[in-house]
mmCIF file of C-alpha atoms in Angstrom:
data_model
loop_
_atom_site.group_PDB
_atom_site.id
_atom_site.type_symbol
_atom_site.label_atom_id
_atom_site.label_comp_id
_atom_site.label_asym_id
_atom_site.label_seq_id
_atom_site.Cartn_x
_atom_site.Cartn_y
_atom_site.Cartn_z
ATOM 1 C CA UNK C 28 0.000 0.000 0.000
ATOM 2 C CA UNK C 29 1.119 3.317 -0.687
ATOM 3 C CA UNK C 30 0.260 5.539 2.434
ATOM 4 C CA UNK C 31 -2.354 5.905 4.071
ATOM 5 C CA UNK C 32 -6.148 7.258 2.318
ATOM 6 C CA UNK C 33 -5.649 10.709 2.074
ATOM 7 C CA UNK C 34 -2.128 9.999 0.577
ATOM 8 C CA UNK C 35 -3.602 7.084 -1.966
ATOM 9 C CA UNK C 36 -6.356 8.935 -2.628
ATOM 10 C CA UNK C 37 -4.885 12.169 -3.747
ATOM 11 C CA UNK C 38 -2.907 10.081 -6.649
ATOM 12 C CA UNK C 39 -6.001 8.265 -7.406
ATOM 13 C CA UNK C 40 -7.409 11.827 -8.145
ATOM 14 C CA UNK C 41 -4.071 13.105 -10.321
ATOM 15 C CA UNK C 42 -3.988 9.476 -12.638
ATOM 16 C CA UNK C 43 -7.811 10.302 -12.846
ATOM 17 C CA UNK C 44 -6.670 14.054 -13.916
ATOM 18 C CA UNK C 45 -4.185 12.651 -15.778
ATOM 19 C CA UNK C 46 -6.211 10.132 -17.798
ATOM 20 C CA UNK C 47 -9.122 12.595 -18.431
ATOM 21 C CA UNK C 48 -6.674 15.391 -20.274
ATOM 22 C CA UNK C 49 -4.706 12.734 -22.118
ATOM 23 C CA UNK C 50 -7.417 10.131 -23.630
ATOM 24 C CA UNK C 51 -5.678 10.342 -26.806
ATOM 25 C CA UNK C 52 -2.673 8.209 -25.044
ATOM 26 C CA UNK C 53 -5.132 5.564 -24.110
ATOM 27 C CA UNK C 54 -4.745 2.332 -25.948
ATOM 28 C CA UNK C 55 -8.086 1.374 -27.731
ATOM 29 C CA UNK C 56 -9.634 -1.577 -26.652
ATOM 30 C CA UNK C 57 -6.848 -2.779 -23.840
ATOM 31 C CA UNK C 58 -7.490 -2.406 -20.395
ATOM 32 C CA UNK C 59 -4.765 -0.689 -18.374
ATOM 33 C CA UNK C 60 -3.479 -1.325 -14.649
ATOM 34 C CA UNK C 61 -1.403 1.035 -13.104
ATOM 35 C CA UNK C 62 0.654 -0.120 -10.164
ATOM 36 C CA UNK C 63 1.846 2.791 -7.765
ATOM 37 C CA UNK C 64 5.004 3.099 -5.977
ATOM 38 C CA UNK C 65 5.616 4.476 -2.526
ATOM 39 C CA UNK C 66 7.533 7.122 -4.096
ATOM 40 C CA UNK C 67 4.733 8.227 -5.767
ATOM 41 C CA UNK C 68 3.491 10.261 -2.943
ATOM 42 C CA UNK C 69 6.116 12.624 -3.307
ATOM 43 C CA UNK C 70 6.767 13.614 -7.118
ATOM 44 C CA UNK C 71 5.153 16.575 -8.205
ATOM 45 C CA UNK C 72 2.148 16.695 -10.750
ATOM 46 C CA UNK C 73 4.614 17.538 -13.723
ATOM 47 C CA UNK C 74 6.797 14.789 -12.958
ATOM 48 C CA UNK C 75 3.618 12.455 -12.506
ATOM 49 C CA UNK C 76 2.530 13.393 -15.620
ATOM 50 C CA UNK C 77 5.650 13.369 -17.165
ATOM 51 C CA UNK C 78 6.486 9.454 -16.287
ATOM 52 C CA UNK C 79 2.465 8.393 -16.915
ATOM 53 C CA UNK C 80 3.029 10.475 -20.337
ATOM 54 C CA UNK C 81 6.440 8.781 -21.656
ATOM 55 C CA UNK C 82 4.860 5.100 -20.248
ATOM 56 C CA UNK C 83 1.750 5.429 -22.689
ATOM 57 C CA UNK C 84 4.062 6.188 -25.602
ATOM 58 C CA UNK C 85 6.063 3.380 -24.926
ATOM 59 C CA UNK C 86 2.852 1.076 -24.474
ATOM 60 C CA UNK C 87 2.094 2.782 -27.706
ATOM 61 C CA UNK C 88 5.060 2.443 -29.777
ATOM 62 C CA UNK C 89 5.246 -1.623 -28.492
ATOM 63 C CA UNK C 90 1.736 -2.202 -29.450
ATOM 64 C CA UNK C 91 2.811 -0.864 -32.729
ATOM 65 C CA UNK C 92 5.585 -3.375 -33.344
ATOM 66 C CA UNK C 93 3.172 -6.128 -32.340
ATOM 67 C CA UNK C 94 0.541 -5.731 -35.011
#
């Protein structure tokens, strides 16, 4: 677990934020876990959305190669 609720809550609420302003990242038709880190708790929203950002484009750019 990463801290306690108010802790995993918040980055519930910034992938959510995350997710919602960059739908064009999502892969179409795949279904998409996200595992958190403890370390999570203490990057800043830029850097959040920065590492969410560059792991959809390489989800992206291996899908690619599969098909």
């Amino acid at each position: 677990k990463v801290g306690k609720a108010v802790v995993r809550n918040k980055i519930k609420r910034r992938i959510k934020g995350f997710l919602h302003q960059n739908k064009s990242l999502l892969p179409n038709g795949r279904k998409v876990i996200i595992l958190v880190k403890n370390e999570a708790a203490a990057i800043s929203w830029s850097e959040l959305c920065q590492d969410l950002r560059e792991s959809f484009q390489k989800m992206q750019s291996n899908g690619a190669e599969k098909q």
